[in-house]
Coordinates of C-alpha atoms in Angstrom, one line a residue:
M300 CA 0.0 0.0 0.0
C301 CA 1.4 3.4 -1.0
P302 CA -0.7 6.2 0.5
I303 CA 0.2 9.8 -0.3
G304 CA 2.3 11.3 2.4
G305 CA 5.8 9.8 2.0
A306 CA 7.8 10.0 5.2
L307 CA 4.8 11.5 7.0
F308 CA 3.4 8.0 6.8
D309 CA 6.3 5.5 6.8
G310 CA 9.1 7.6 8.2
F311 CA 11.6 7.0 5.4
S312 CA 10.2 7.6 1.9
R313 CA 11.5 10.6 0.0
G314 CA 8.8 11.0 -2.5
L315 CA 5.1 11.8 -2.3
T316 CA 4.1 8.2 -1.8
S317 CA 4.8 6.0 1.2
H318 CA 5.4 2.3 1.4
L319 CA 3.5 0.0 3.7
V320 CA 3.4 -3.8 3.6
C321 CA 1.0 -6.6 4.6
H322 CA 3.4 -8.7 6.7
C323 CA 2.2 -12.3 6.7
L324 CA 4.0 -15.2 8.5
L325 CA 4.4 -18.7 7.2
I326 CA 5.1 -21.4 9.7
E327 CA 6.2 -25.0 9.0
T328 CA 4.7 -27.5 11.5
N329 CA 4.1 -31.2 11.7
Q330 CA 0.4 -30.4 10.9
G331 CA 1.4 -28.7 7.6
L332 CA 1.9 -25.1 6.8
V333 CA 0.3 -22.4 8.9
L334 CA -0.2 -18.9 7.5
V335 CA -0.7 -15.9 9.8
D336 CA -2.8 -13.4 7.9
T337 CA -3.1 -13.4 4.1
G338 CA -2.9 -9.8 2.8
F339 CA -4.7 -9.2 -0.4
G340 CA -5.7 -12.2 -2.5
L341 CA -5.8 -13.1 -6.2
R342 CA -9.4 -12.1 -6.5
D343 CA -8.7 -8.7 -5.0
I344 CA -6.1 -8.2 -7.7
Q345 CA -8.3 -9.4 -10.5
A346 CA -11.4 -7.4 -9.6
P347 CA -10.6 -5.0 -6.8
R348 CA -13.7 -2.8 -7.0
S349 CA -16.0 -5.7 -6.7
R350 CA -14.2 -6.9 -3.6
L351 CA -12.9 -3.8 -1.8
S352 CA -14.2 -0.4 -0.8
P353 CA -13.3 2.3 -3.3
F354 CA -12.5 4.6 -0.4
F355 CA -9.7 2.3 0.9
I356 CA -8.5 1.5 -2.6
A357 CA -7.9 5.2 -3.1
F358 CA -6.9 6.2 0.4
N359 CA -4.3 3.5 0.7
N360 CA -3.3 3.6 -3.0
I361 CA -3.2 -0.2 -3.1
Q362 CA -0.8 -1.8 -5.5
F363 CA -2.6 -4.8 -7.0
D364 CA 0.2 -7.0 -8.2
R365 CA 0.4 -10.8 -7.9
Q366 CA 4.0 -10.8 -6.7
Y367 CA 2.9 -9.2 -3.4
S368 CA 0.3 -11.9 -2.7
A369 CA 0.8 -14.6 0.0
I370 CA 0.1 -17.3 -2.5
D371 CA 2.8 -16.1 -4.9
Q372 CA 5.3 -15.7 -2.1
I373 CA 4.5 -19.3 -0.9
E374 CA 5.0 -20.7 -4.3
R375 CA 8.4 -18.9 -4.6
L376 CA 9.5 -20.7 -1.5
G377 CA 8.8 -24.0 -3.2
F378 CA 5.6 -24.9 -1.5
S379 CA 2.1 -25.6 -2.9
P380 CA -0.9 -23.6 -1.7
E381 CA -2.6 -26.9 -0.9
E382 CA 0.0 -27.4 1.8
V383 CA -1.4 -24.5 3.8
R384 CA -3.6 -26.4 6.3
H385 CA -4.4 -23.6 8.7
I386 CA -4.8 -19.8 8.5
I387 CA -4.7 -17.7 11.7
L388 CA -6.1 -14.2 11.4
T389 CA -5.1 -11.3 13.6
H390 CA -8.4 -9.8 12.5
L391 CA -10.7 -9.7 9.4
D392 CA -9.9 -6.3 7.9
F393 CA -9.8 -6.2 4.1
D394 CA -6.0 -6.1 4.0
H395 CA -5.5 -9.1 6.2
A396 CA -8.2 -11.5 5.0
G397 CA -8.2 -10.9 1.2
G398 CA -6.3 -14.1 0.4
L399 CA -8.4 -16.6 2.4
E400 CA -10.0 -18.1 -0.7
D401 CA -6.6 -18.7 -2.3
F402 CA -6.2 -21.5 0.2
P403 CA -9.5 -23.5 0.0
N404 CA -8.1 -26.5 2.0
A405 CA -7.2 -24.4 5.1
T406 CA -9.1 -24.1 8.3
V407 CA -9.4 -20.5 9.4
H408 CA -8.9 -19.5 13.0
V409 CA -10.2 -16.2 14.4
M410 CA -11.5 -14.7 17.6
Q411 CA -15.2 -15.1 18.2
T412 CA -15.6 -11.4 18.9
E413 CA -14.1 -10.6 15.6
I414 CA -16.4 -12.6 13.5
E415 CA -19.3 -11.2 15.5
A416 CA -18.0 -7.6 14.7
T417 CA -18.3 -8.4 11.0
R418 CA -22.0 -9.1 11.4
D419 CA -22.6 -5.6 12.8
R420 CA -21.1 -3.4 10.1
Q421 CA -22.6 -0.1 11.2
G422 CA -20.9 3.2 10.4
F423 CA -18.6 4.4 7.6
I424 CA -15.5 2.6 8.6
A425 CA -17.0 -0.7 9.8
H426 CA -19.0 -1.1 6.6
R427 CA -15.9 -0.6 4.4
R428 CA -13.2 -2.4 6.5
Y429 CA -15.0 -5.8 6.6
R430 CA -15.6 -7.4 3.2
P431 CA -17.7 -10.6 3.6
G432 CA -17.0 -11.5 -0.1
Q433 CA -13.4 -12.2 0.9
W434 CA -14.4 -15.1 3.1
D435 CA -17.9 -16.3 2.0
E436 CA -16.4 -19.5 0.5
V437 CA -14.4 -20.5 3.5
K438 CA -15.5 -24.0 4.4
S439 CA -13.9 -24.5 7.8
W440 CA -13.8 -22.0 10.7
K441 CA -12.7 -22.2 14.3
F442 CA -13.7 -19.5 16.7
Y443 CA -12.1 -18.7 20.1
A444 CA -12.8 -16.9 23.3
A445 CA -10.1 -15.5 25.6
N446 CA -9.4 -18.0 28.4
G447 CA -6.7 -20.2 29.8
E448 CA -3.2 -19.6 31.2
S449 CA -1.8 -16.2 30.6
W450 CA 1.2 -15.4 28.4
F451 CA 3.6 -12.9 30.0
G452 CA 0.7 -11.2 31.7
F453 CA -1.5 -11.1 28.6
E454 CA -4.7 -13.1 28.1
A455 CA -4.0 -16.1 25.9
V456 CA -5.9 -18.7 23.9
R457 CA -4.0 -21.9 24.0
D458 CA -4.5 -25.3 22.3
L459 CA -5.8 -23.9 19.0
E460 CA -7.6 -26.8 17.4
G461 CA -5.4 -28.8 15.0
L462 CA -2.4 -26.7 15.7
P463 CA 0.7 -27.4 17.8
P464 CA 0.8 -26.0 21.4
E465 CA 3.6 -23.6 20.4
I466 CA 1.1 -21.3 18.6
L467 CA -1.2 -19.1 20.7
F468 CA -3.8 -16.3 20.2
I469 CA -3.1 -13.2 22.3
P470 CA -6.2 -10.9 22.4
L471 CA -5.2 -7.3 21.7
T472 CA -8.5 -5.4 21.5
G473 CA -8.6 -1.8 20.3
H474 CA -8.0 -1.7 16.6
T475 CA -11.0 -4.0 16.2
R476 CA -13.3 -5.7 18.7
G477 CA -11.7 -9.1 18.2
H478 CA -8.1 -8.1 17.2
A479 CA -5.4 -10.5 18.4
G480 CA -1.7 -11.1 18.1
V481 CA -0.3 -14.6 17.3
A482 CA 2.5 -15.8 19.4
I483 CA 4.9 -18.6 18.3
E484 CA 7.4 -20.3 20.4
T485 CA 10.5 -21.0 18.3
S486 CA 13.9 -22.5 19.1
E487 CA 15.2 -18.9 19.5
G488 CA 12.4 -17.8 21.8
W489 CA 8.9 -16.2 21.4
L490 CA 7.9 -14.3 18.3
L491 CA 4.7 -12.2 18.3
H492 CA 2.9 -11.2 15.1
A493 CA 1.2 -8.1 16.7
G494 CA -1.1 -7.4 13.7
D495 CA -2.4 -3.8 13.8
A496 CA -1.9 -3.4 17.6
Y497 CA 0.7 -0.8 16.5
F498 CA 1.7 0.5 13.1
Y499 CA 5.1 2.1 13.4
R500 CA 8.4 0.5 14.8
D501 CA 9.2 3.5 17.0
E502 CA 6.0 3.0 18.9
M503 CA 7.7 0.1 20.7
K504 CA 10.7 2.2 21.9
P505 CA 11.0 3.7 25.4
E506 CA 10.7 7.2 24.0
Y507 CA 8.0 6.2 21.6
H508 CA 6.5 8.2 18.8
C509 CA 4.5 7.6 15.6
T510 CA 4.4 9.4 12.2
P511 CA 1.5 11.8 11.8
G512 CA 0.0 9.8 9.0
L513 CA 0.0 6.4 10.8
K514 CA -1.1 8.1 14.0
A515 CA -4.1 9.5 12.2
Y516 CA -4.8 6.2 10.4
Q517 CA -4.9 4.3 13.7
W518 CA -7.2 6.9 15.2
M519 CA -9.5 6.6 12.2
M520 CA -9.7 2.8 12.4
E521 CA -9.8 2.2 16.2
V522 CA -12.9 0.9 17.9
D523 CA -11.6 1.4 21.5
R524 CA -8.9 3.9 22.0
K525 CA -8.3 3.2 25.7
A526 CA -7.8 -0.5 25.0
R527 CA -5.6 0.1 22.0
L528 CA -3.3 2.5 23.8
L529 CA -3.2 0.2 26.9
N530 CA -2.2 -2.8 24.8
Q531 CA 0.5 -0.7 23.0
D532 CA 2.0 0.2 26.4
R533 CA 1.9 -3.5 27.4
L534 CA 3.6 -4.5 24.2
R535 CA 6.2 -1.9 24.7
Q536 CA 7.0 -3.3 28.1
L537 CA 7.1 -6.8 26.6
T538 CA 9.7 -5.6 24.1
L539 CA 11.8 -3.9 26.8
S540 CA 11.8 -7.1 28.9
N541 CA 13.2 -9.1 25.9
D542 CA 10.6 -11.8 26.6
A543 CA 9.6 -11.9 23.0
K544 CA 10.4 -10.4 19.6
L545 CA 7.5 -8.8 17.8
F546 CA 6.5 -7.1 14.6
C547 CA 3.4 -5.4 13.3
S548 CA 1.6 -5.8 10.0
H549 CA 2.5 -2.7 8.0
D550 CA 5.9 -1.4 8.9
A551 CA 8.2 -1.9 5.8
I552 CA 11.4 -1.5 7.8
E553 CA 10.4 -4.2 10.3
F554 CA 9.4 -6.5 7.4
K555 CA 12.8 -6.0 5.6
A556 CA 14.7 -6.8 8.8
Y557 CA 12.7 -10.1 9.4
A558 CA 12.8 -11.1 5.8
E559 CA 16.6 -10.7 5.6
Q560 CA 16.9 -12.7 8.9
S561 CA 14.7 -15.4 7.5
A562 CA 16.7 -15.5 4.2
N563 CA 20.0 -15.8 6.1
E564 CA 18.7 -18.6 8.2
N565 CA 17.5 -20.5 5.1
R566 CA 20.9 -20.0 3.5
S567 CA 22.6 -21.3 6.6
S568 CA 20.3 -24.3 6.8
S569 CA 21.0 -25.1 3.1
S570 CA 24.7 -24.9 3.7
V571 CA 24.6 -27.2 6.6
S572 CA 22.4 -29.7 4.7
G573 CA 24.9 -29.6 1.8
R574 CA 27.9 -30.4 4.0
S575 CA 26.1 -33.3 5.7

């Protein structure tokens, strides 16, 4: 997404347009591939105005190109879309759920309060952020309520059906009613996909700040400001404690850092495999 505003949005662009991403996460498990969020899908690219709100298409200056889709990225990694057995959604906004129908064999996991929010699409933003046509062909859903043992002081949903115990939902209300992060326990420690709980990398620093554009966008999209800001503060403390590494959905600098790290790990793994 390339909204007008340059550095006033993303903090680094030098031209009139800024650069935001839809940061998805692919996880290899014994239960198959697990995808966290989907970004925009092939049908969004093929017929955007029949799938998405013209307001958000224009406001976000969305770049409809197959190379940016989750399915294209997964194929480039050498996987088949049929290998994606589960999709976990931080929430159901148009830029997170657009690719659901690209993976017809997947079970979709989402918070119960989020699916309920999509059925009450009252108001200018709610009517345009949720696009039921993006998920009306999904065959298998799993819905969850917040309960169970906490995770570093956060509410947590453990034992997601069909998924390994190392993957948790972490409710982070505020951006939407059922917004949640997804925590993954890896060999290097905990990783948290924080979704839209924050938008800009410096919001997680002790002397935190956000660009004017992203600050305004978060304000426009929020459903509960008090909860959103409280959860941002709790995530900030989590970052400072080094209990988990985290990233948000739309920061291109964060995405680049994690993408480079992943690529380096893959190269290292290939090198070791070759020597053995």
